mmCIF file with all atom_site columns, C-alpha atoms in Angstrom:
data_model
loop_
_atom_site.group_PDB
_atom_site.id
_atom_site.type_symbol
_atom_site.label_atom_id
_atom_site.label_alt_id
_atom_site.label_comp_id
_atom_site.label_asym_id
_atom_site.label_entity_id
_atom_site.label_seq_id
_atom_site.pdbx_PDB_ins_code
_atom_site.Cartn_x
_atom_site.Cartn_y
_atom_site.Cartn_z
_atom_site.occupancy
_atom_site.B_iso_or_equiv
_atom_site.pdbx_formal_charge
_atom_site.auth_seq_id
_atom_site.auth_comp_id
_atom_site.auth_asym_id
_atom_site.auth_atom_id
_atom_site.pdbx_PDB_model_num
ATOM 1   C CA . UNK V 1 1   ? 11.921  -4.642  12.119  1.00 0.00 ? 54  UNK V CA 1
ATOM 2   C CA . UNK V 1 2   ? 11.380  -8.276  11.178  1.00 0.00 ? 55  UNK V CA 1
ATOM 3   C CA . UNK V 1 3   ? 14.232  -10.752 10.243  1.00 0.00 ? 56  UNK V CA 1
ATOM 4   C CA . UNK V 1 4   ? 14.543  -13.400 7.322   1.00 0.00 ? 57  UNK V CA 1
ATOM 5   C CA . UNK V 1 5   ? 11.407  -15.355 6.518   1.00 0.00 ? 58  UNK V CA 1
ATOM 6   C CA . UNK V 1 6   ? 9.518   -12.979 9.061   1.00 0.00 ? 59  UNK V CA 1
ATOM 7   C CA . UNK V 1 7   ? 9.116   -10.338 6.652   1.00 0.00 ? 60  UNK V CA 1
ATOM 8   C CA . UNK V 1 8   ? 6.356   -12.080 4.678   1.00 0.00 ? 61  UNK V CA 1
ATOM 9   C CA . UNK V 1 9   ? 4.152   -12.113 8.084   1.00 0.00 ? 62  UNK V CA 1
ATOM 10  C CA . UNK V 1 10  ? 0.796   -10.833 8.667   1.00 0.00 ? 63  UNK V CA 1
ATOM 11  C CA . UNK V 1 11  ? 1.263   -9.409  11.741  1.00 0.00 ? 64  UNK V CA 1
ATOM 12  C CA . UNK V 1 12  ? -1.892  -8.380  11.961  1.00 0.00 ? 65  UNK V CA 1
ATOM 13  C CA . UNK V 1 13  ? -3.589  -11.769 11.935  1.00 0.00 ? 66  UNK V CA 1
ATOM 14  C CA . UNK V 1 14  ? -1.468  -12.506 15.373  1.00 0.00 ? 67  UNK V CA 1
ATOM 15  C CA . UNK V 1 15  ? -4.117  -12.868 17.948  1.00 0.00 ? 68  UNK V CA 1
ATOM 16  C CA . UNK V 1 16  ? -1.657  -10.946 20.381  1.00 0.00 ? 69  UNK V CA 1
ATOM 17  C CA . UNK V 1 17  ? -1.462  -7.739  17.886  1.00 0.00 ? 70  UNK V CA 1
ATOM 18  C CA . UNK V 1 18  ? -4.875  -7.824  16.665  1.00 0.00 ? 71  UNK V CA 1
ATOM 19  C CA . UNK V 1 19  ? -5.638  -4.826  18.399  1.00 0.00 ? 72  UNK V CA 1
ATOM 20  C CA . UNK V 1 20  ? -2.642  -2.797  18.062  1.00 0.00 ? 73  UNK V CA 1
ATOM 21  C CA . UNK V 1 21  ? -1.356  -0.177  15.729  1.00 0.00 ? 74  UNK V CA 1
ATOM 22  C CA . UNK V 1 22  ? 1.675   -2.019  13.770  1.00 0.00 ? 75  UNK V CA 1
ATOM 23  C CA . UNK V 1 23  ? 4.643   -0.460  11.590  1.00 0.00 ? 76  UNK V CA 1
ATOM 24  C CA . UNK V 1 24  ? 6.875   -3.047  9.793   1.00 0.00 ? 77  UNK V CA 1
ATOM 25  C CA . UNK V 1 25  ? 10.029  -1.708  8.042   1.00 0.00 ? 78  UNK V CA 1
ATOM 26  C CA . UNK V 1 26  ? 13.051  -3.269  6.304   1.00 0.00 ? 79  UNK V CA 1
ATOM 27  C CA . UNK V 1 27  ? 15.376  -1.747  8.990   1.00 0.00 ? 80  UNK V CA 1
ATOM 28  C CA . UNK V 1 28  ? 15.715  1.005   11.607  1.00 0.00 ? 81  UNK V CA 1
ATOM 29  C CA . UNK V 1 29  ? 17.391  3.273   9.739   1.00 0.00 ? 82  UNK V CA 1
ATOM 30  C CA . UNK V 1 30  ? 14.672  3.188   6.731   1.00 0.00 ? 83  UNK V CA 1
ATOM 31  C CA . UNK V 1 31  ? 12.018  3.523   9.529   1.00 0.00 ? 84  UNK V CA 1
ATOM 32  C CA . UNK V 1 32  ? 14.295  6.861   10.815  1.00 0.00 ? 85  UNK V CA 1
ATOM 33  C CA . UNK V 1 33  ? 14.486  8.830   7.572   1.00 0.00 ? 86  UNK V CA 1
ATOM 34  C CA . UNK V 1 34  ? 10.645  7.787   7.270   1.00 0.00 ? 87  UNK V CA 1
ATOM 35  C CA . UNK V 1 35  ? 9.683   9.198   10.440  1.00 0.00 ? 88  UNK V CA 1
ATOM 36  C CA . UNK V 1 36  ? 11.249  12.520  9.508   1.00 0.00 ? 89  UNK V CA 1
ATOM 37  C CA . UNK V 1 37  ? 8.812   15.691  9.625   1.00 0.00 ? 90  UNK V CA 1
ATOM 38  C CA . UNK V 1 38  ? 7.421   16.599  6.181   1.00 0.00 ? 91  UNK V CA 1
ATOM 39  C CA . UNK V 1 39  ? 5.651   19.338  4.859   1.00 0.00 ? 92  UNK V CA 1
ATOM 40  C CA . UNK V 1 40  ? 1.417   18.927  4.888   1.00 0.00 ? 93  UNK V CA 1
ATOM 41  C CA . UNK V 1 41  ? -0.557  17.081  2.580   1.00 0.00 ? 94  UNK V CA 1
ATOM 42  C CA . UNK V 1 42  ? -0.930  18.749  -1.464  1.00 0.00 ? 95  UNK V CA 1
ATOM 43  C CA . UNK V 1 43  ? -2.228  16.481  -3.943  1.00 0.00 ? 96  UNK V CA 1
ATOM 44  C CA . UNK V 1 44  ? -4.226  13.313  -3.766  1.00 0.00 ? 97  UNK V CA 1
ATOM 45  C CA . UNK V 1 45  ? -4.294  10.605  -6.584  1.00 0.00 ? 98  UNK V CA 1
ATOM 46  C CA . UNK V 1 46  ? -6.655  8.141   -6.124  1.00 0.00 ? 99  UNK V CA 1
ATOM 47  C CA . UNK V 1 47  ? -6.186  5.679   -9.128  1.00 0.00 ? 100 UNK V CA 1
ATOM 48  C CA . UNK V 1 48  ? -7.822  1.579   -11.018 1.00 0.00 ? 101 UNK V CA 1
ATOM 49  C CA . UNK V 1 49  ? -6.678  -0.924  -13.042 1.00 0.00 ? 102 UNK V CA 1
ATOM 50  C CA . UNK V 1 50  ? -8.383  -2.852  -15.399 1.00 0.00 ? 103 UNK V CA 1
ATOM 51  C CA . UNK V 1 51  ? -10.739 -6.462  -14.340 1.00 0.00 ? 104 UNK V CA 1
ATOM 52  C CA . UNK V 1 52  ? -11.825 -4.926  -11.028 1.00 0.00 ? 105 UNK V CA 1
ATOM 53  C CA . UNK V 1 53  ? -15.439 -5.193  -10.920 1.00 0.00 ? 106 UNK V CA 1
ATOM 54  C CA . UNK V 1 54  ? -15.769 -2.830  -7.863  1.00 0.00 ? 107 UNK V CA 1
ATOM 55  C CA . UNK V 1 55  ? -12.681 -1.348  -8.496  1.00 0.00 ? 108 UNK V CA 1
ATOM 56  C CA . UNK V 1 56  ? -14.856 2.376   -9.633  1.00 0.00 ? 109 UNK V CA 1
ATOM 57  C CA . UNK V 1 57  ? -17.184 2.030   -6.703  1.00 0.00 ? 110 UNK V CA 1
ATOM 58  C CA . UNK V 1 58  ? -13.906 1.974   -4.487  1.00 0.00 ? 111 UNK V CA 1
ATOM 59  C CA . UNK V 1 59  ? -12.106 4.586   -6.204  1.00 0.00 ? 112 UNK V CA 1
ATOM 60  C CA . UNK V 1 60  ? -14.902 6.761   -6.456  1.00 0.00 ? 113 UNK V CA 1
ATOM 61  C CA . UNK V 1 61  ? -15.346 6.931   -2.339  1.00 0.00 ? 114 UNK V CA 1
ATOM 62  C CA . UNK V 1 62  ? -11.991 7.146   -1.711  1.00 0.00 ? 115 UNK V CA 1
ATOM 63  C CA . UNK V 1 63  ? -11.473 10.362  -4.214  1.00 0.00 ? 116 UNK V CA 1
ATOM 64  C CA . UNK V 1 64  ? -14.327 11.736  -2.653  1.00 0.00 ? 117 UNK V CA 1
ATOM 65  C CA . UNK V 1 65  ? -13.125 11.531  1.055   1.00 0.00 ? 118 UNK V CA 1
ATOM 66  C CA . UNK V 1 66  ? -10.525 13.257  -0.334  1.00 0.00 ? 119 UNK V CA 1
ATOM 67  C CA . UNK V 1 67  ? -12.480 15.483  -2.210  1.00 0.00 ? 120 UNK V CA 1
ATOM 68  C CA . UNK V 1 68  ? -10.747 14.844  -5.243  1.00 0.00 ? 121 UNK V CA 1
ATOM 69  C CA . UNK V 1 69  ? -11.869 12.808  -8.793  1.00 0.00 ? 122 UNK V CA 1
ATOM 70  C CA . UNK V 1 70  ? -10.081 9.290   -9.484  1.00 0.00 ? 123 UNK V CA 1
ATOM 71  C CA . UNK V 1 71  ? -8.853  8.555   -12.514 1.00 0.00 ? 124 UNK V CA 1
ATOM 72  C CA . UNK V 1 72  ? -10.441 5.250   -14.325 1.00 0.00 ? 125 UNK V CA 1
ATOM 73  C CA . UNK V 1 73  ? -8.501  2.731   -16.346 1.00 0.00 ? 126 UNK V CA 1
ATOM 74  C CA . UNK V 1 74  ? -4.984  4.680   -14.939 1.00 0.00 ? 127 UNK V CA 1
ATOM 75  C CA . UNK V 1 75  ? -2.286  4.380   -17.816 1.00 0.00 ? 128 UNK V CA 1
ATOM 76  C CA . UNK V 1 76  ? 1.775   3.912   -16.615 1.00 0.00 ? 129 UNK V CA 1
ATOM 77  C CA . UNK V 1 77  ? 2.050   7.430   -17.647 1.00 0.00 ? 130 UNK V CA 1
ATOM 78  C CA . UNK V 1 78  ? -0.636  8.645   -15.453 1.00 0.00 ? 131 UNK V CA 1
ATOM 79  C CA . UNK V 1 79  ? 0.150   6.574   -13.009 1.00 0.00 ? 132 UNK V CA 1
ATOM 80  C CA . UNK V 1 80  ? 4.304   8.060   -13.280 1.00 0.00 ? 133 UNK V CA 1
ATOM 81  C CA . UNK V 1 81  ? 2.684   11.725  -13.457 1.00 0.00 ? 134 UNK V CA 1
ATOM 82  C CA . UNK V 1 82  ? 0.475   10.962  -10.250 1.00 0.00 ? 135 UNK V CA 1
ATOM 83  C CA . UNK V 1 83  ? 4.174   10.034  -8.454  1.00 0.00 ? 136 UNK V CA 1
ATOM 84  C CA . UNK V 1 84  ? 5.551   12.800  -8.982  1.00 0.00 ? 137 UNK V CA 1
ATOM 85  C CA . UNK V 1 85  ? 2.712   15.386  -8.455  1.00 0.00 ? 138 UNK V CA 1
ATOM 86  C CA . UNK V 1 86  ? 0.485   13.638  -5.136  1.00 0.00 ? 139 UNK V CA 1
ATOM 87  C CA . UNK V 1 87  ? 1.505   13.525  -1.794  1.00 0.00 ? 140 UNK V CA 1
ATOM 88  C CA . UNK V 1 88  ? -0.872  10.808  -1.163  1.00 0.00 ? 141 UNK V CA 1
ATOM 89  C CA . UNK V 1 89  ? -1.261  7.693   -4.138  1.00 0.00 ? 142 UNK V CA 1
ATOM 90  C CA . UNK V 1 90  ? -3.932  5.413   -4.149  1.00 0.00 ? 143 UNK V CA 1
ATOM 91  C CA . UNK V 1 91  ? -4.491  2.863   -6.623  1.00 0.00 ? 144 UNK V CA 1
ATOM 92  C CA . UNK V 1 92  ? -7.010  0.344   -6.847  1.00 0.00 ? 145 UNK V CA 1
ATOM 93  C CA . UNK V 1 93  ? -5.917  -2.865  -9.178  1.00 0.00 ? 146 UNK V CA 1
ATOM 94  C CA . UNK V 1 94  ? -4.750  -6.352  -9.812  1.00 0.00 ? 147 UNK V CA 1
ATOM 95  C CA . UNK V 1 95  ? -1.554  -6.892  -8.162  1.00 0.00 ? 148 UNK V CA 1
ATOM 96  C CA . UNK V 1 96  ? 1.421   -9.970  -8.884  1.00 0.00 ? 149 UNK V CA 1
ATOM 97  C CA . UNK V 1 97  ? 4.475   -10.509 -6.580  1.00 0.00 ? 150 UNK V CA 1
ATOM 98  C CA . UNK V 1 98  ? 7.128   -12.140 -8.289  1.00 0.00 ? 151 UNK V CA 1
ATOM 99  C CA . UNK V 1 99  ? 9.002   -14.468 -5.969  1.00 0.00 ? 152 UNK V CA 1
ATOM 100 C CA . UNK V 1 100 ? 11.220  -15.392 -8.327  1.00 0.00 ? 153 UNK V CA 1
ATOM 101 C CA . UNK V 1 101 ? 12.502  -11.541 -9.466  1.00 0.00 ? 154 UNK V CA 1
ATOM 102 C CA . UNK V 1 102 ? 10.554  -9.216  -7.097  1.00 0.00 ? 155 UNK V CA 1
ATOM 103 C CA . UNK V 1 103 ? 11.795  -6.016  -8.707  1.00 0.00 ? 156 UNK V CA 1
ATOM 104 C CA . UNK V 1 104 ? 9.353   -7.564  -11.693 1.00 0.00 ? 157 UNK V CA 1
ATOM 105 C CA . UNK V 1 105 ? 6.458   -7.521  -9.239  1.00 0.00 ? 158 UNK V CA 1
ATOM 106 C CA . UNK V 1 106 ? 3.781   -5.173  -10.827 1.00 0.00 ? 159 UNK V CA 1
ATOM 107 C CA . UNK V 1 107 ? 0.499   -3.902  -10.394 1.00 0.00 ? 160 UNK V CA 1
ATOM 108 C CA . UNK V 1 108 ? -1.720  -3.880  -13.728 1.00 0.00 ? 161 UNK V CA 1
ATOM 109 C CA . UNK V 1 109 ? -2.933  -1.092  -15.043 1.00 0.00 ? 162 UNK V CA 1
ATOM 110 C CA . UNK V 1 110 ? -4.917  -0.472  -18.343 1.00 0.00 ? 163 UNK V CA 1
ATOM 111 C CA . UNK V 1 111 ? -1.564  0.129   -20.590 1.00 0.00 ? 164 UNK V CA 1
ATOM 112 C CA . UNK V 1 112 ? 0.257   -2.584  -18.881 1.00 0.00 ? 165 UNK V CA 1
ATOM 113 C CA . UNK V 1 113 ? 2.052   -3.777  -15.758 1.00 0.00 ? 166 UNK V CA 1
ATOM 114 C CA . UNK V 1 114 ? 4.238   -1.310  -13.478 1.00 0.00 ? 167 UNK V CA 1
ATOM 115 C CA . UNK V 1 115 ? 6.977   -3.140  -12.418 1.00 0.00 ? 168 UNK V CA 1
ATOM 116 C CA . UNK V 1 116 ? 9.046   -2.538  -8.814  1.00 0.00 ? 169 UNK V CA 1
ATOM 117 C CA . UNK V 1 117 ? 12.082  -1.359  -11.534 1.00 0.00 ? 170 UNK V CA 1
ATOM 118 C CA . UNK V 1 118 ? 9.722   1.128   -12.817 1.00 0.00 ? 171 UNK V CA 1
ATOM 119 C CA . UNK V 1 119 ? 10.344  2.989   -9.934  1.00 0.00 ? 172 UNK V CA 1
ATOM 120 C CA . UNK V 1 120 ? 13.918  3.875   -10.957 1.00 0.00 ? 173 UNK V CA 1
ATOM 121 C CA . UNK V 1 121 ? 12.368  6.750   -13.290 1.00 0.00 ? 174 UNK V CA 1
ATOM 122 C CA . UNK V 1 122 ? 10.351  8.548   -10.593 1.00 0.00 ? 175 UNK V CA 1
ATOM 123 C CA . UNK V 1 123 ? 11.575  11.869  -9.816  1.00 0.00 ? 176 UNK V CA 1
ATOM 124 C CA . UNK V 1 124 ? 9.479   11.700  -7.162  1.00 0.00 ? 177 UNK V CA 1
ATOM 125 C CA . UNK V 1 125 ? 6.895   9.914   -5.138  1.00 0.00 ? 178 UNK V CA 1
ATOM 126 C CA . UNK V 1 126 ? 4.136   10.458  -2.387  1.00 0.00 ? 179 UNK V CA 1
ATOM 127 C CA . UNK V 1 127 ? 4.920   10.552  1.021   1.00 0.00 ? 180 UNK V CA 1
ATOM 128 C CA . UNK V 1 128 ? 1.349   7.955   1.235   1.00 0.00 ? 181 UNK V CA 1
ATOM 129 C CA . UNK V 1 129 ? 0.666   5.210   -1.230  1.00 0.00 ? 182 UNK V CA 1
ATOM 130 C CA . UNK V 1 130 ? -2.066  2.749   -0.991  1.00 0.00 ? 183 UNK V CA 1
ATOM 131 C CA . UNK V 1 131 ? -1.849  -0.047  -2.911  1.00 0.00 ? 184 UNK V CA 1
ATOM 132 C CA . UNK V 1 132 ? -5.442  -1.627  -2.429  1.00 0.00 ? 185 UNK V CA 1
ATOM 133 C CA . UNK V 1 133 ? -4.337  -5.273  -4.342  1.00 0.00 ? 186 UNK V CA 1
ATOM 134 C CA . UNK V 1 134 ? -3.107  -8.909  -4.262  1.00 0.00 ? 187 UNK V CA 1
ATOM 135 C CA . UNK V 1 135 ? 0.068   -9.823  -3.173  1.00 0.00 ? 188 UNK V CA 1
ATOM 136 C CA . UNK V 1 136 ? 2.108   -5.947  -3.709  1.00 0.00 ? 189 UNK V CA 1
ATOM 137 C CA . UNK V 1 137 ? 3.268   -6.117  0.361   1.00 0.00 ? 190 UNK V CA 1
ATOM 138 C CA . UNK V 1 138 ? 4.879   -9.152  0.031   1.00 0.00 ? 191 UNK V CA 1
ATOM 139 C CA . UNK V 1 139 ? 9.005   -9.328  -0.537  1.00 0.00 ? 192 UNK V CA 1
ATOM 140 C CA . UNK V 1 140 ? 11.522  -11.403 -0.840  1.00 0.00 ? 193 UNK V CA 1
ATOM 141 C CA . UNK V 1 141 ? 14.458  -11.405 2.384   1.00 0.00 ? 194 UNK V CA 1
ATOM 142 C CA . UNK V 1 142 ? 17.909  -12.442 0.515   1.00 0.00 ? 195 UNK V CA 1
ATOM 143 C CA . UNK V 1 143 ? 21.327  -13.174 2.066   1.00 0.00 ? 196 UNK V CA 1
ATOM 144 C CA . UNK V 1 144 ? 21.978  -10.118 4.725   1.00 0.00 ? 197 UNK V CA 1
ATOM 145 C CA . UNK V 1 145 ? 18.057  -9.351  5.089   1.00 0.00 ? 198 UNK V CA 1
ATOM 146 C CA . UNK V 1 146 ? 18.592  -7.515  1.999   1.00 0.00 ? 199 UNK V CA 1
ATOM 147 C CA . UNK V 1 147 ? 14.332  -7.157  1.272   1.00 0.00 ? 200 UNK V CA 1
ATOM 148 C CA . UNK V 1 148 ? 13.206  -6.974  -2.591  1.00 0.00 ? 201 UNK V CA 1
ATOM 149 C CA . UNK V 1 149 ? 9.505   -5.810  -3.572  1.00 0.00 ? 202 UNK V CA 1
ATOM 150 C CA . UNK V 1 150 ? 7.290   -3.048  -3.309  1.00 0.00 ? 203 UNK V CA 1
ATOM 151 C CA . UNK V 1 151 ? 7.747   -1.972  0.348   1.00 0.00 ? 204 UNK V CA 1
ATOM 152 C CA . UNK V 1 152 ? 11.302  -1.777  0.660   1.00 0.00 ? 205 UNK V CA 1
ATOM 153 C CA . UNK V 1 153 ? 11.562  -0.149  -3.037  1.00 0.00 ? 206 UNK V CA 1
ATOM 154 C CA . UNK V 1 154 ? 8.880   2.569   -2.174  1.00 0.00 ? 207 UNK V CA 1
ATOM 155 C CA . UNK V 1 155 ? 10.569  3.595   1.485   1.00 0.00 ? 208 UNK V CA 1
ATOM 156 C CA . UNK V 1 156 ? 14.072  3.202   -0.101  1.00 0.00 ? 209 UNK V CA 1
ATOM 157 C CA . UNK V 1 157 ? 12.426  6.159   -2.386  1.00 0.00 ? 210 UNK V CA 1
ATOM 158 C CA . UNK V 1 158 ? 11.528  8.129   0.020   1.00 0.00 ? 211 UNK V CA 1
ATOM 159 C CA . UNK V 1 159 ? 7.393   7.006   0.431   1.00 0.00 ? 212 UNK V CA 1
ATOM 160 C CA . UNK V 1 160 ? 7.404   7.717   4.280   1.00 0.00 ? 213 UNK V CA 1
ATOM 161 C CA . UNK V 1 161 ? 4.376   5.130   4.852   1.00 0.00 ? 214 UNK V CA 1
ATOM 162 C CA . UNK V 1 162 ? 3.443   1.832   2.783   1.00 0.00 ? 215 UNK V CA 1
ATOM 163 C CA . UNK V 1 163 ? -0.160  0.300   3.213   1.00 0.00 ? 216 UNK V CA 1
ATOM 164 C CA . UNK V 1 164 ? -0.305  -2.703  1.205   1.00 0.00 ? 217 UNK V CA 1
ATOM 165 C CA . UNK V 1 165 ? -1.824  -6.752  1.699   1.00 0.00 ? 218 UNK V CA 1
ATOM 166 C CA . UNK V 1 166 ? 0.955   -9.437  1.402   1.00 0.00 ? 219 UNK V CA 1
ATOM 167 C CA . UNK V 1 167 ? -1.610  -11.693 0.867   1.00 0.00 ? 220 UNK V CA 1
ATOM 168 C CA . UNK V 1 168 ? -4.703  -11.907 -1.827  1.00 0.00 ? 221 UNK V CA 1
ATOM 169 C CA . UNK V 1 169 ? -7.760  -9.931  -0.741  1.00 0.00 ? 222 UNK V CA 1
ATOM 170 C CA . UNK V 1 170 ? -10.809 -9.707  -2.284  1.00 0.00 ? 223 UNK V CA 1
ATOM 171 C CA . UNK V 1 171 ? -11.957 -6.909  -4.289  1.00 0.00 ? 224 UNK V CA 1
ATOM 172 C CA . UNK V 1 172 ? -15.508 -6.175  -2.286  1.00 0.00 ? 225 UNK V CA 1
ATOM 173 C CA . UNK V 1 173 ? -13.746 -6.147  1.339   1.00 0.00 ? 226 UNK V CA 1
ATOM 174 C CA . UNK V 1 174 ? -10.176 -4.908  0.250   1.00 0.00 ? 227 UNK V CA 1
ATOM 175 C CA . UNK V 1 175 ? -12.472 -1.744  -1.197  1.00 0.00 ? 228 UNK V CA 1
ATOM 176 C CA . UNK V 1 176 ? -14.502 -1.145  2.383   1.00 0.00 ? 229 UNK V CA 1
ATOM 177 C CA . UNK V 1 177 ? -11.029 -1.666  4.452   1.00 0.00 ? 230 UNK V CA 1
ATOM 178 C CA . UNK V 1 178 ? -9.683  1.254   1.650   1.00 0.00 ? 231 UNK V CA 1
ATOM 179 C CA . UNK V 1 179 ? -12.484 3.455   2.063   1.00 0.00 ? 232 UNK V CA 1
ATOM 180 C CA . UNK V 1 180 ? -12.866 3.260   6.305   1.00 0.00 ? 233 UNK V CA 1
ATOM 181 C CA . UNK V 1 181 ? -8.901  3.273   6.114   1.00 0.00 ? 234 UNK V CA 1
ATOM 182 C CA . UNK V 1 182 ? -8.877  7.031   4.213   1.00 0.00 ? 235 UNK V CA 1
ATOM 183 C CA . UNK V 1 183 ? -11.313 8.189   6.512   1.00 0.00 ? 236 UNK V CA 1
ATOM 184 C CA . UNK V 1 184 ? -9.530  7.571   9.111   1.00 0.00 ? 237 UNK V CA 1
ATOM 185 C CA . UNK V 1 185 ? -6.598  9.452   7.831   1.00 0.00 ? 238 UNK V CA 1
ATOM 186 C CA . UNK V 1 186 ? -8.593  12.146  6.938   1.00 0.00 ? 239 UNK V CA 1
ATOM 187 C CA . UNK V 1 187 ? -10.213 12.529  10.428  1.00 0.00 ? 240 UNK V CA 1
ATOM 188 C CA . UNK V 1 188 ? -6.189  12.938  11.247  1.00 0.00 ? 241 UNK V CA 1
ATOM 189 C CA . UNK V 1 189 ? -4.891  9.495   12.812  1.00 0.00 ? 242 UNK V CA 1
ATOM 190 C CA . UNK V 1 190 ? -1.525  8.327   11.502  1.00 0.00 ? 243 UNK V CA 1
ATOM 191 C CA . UNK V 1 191 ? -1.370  5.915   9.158   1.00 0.00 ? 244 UNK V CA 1
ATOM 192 C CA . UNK V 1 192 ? -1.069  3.000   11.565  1.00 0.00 ? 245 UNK V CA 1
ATOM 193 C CA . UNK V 1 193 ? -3.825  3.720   13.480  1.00 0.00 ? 246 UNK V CA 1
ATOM 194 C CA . UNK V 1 194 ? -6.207  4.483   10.765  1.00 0.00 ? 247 UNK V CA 1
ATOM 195 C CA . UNK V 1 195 ? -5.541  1.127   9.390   1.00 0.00 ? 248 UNK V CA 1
ATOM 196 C CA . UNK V 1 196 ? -6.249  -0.331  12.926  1.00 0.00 ? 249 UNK V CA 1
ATOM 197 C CA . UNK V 1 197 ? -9.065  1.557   12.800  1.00 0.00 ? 250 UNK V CA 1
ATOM 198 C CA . UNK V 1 198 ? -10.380 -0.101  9.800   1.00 0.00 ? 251 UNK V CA 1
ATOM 199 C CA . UNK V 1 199 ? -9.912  -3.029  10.546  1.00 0.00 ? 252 UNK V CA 1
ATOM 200 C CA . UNK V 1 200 ? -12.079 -2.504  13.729  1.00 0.00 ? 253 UNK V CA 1
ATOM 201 C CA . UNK V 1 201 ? -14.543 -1.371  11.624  1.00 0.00 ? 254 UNK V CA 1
ATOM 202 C CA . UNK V 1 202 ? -14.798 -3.544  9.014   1.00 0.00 ? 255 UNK V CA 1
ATOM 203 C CA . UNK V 1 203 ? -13.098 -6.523  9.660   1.00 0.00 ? 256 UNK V CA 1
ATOM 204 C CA . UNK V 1 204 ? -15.852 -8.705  10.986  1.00 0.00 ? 257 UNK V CA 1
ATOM 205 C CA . UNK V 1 205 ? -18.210 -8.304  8.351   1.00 0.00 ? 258 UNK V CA 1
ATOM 206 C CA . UNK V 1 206 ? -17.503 -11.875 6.546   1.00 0.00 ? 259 UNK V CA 1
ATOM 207 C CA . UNK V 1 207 ? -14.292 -14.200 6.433   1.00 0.00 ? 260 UNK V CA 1
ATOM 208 C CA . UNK V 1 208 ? -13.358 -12.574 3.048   1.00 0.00 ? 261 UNK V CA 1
ATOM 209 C CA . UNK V 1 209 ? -13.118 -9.004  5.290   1.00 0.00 ? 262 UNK V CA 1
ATOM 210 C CA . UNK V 1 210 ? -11.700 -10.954 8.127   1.00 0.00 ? 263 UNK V CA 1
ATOM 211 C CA . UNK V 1 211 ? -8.533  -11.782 5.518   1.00 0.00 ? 264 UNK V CA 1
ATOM 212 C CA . UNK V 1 212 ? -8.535  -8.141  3.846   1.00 0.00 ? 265 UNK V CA 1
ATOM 213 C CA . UNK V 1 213 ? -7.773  -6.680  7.580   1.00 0.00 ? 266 UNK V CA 1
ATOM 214 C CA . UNK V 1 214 ? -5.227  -9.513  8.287   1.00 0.00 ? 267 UNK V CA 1
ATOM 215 C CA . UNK V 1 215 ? -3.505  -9.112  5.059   1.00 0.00 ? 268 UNK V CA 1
ATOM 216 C CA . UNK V 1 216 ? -2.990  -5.621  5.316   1.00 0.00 ? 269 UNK V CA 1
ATOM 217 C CA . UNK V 1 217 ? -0.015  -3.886  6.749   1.00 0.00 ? 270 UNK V CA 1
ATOM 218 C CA . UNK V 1 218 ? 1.379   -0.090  7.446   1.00 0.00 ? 271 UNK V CA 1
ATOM 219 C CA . UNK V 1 219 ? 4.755   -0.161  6.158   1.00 0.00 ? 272 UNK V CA 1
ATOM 220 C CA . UNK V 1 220 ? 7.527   2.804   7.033   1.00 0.00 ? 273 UNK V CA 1
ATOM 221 C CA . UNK V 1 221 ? 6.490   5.238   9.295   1.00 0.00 ? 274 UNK V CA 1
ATOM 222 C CA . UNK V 1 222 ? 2.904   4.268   11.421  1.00 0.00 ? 275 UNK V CA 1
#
């Protein structure tokens, strides 16, 4: 549970954690409610955005670990539908934090952005969401650690676990980090793990991987 300018740091690119499974959260009592027992998984949604060029070659691997079919060129609307019906969200896309207002930080998809405010008109959302773009885990700590952004909106929602990169990534690595991170969950490991898994796996393949595994972070519950 990370104080003031902390928040925006990837812990995982500490030489001392490299090698550890790592949950950040906005506070102990977010981390608490996330760590509560929930029923098992029912529903995948594995999800692009638009100006991706291996955006479907991700996507397609990751629905099929799953066993499930992704959905190309996601509109808000699918994307709102896929909240309220999959247990576990993946989506694949350009990604902005807004330091200025991050509750207008928004991932792109092919109708338009979906803002951190579009949140407010979920019914309900997965108890996994992997956001596999630019920027969407980082947040902004105001007077009384109050954090803005994508992780502390999603767990404040009631997402149990948050894996997103508070930094940019690139497309190519970010995609082979997604696809060794799902199998990992799939083969059962909890969330933290399975991204430390990952980024055993894949994160000495270039510099470019290097940064996609340091950028990345398990939010909520590891």
């Amino acid at each position: 549970v990370p104080t003031g300018a902390l928040h925006q740091l990837p812990w995982a690119a500490l030489p001392s954690l490299a090698d550890r499974a790592i949950a950040v959260t906005p506070s102990a009592h977010v981390w608490h409610r996330a760590t509560e027992p929930t029923a098992p998984i029912d529903g995948v949604l594995v999800a692009t955005g638009p100006g991706l060029p291996h955006a479907d070659d991700e996507a397609r691997v990751v629905a099929g670990v799953w066993g499930v079919h992704p959905v190309p060129m996601a509109t808000n609307g699918q994307l709102a539908d896929g909240l309220a019906a999959a247990d576990v969200l993946h989506v694949c896309c350009h990604g902005r934090f807004r330091a200025d207002n991050p509750q207008f930080s928004a991932l792109d998809l092919a109708d338009g952005p979906f803002m951190v405010v579009d949140l407010d008109r979920a019914l309900r959302l997965p108890s996994l969401v992997v956001l596999s773009a630019c920027n969407v885990g980082a947040v902004d700590t105001r007077m009384g650690d109050d954090v803005l952004g994508f992780p502390a909106a999603l767990l404040a929602r009631g997402v149990r676990t948050l894996i997103a990169a508070s930094l940019p990534i690139e497309d190519r690595a970010a995609g082979e980090m997604a696809v060794a991170l799902h199998r990992a969950l799939v083969d059962g490991l909890r969330p933290s793990a399975a991204l430390g898994r990952a980024r055993d796996a894949v994160g000495d393949r270039s510099p470019a991987h290097a940064a996609a595994a340091a950028s990345m972070s398990c939010f909520g519950a590891g």
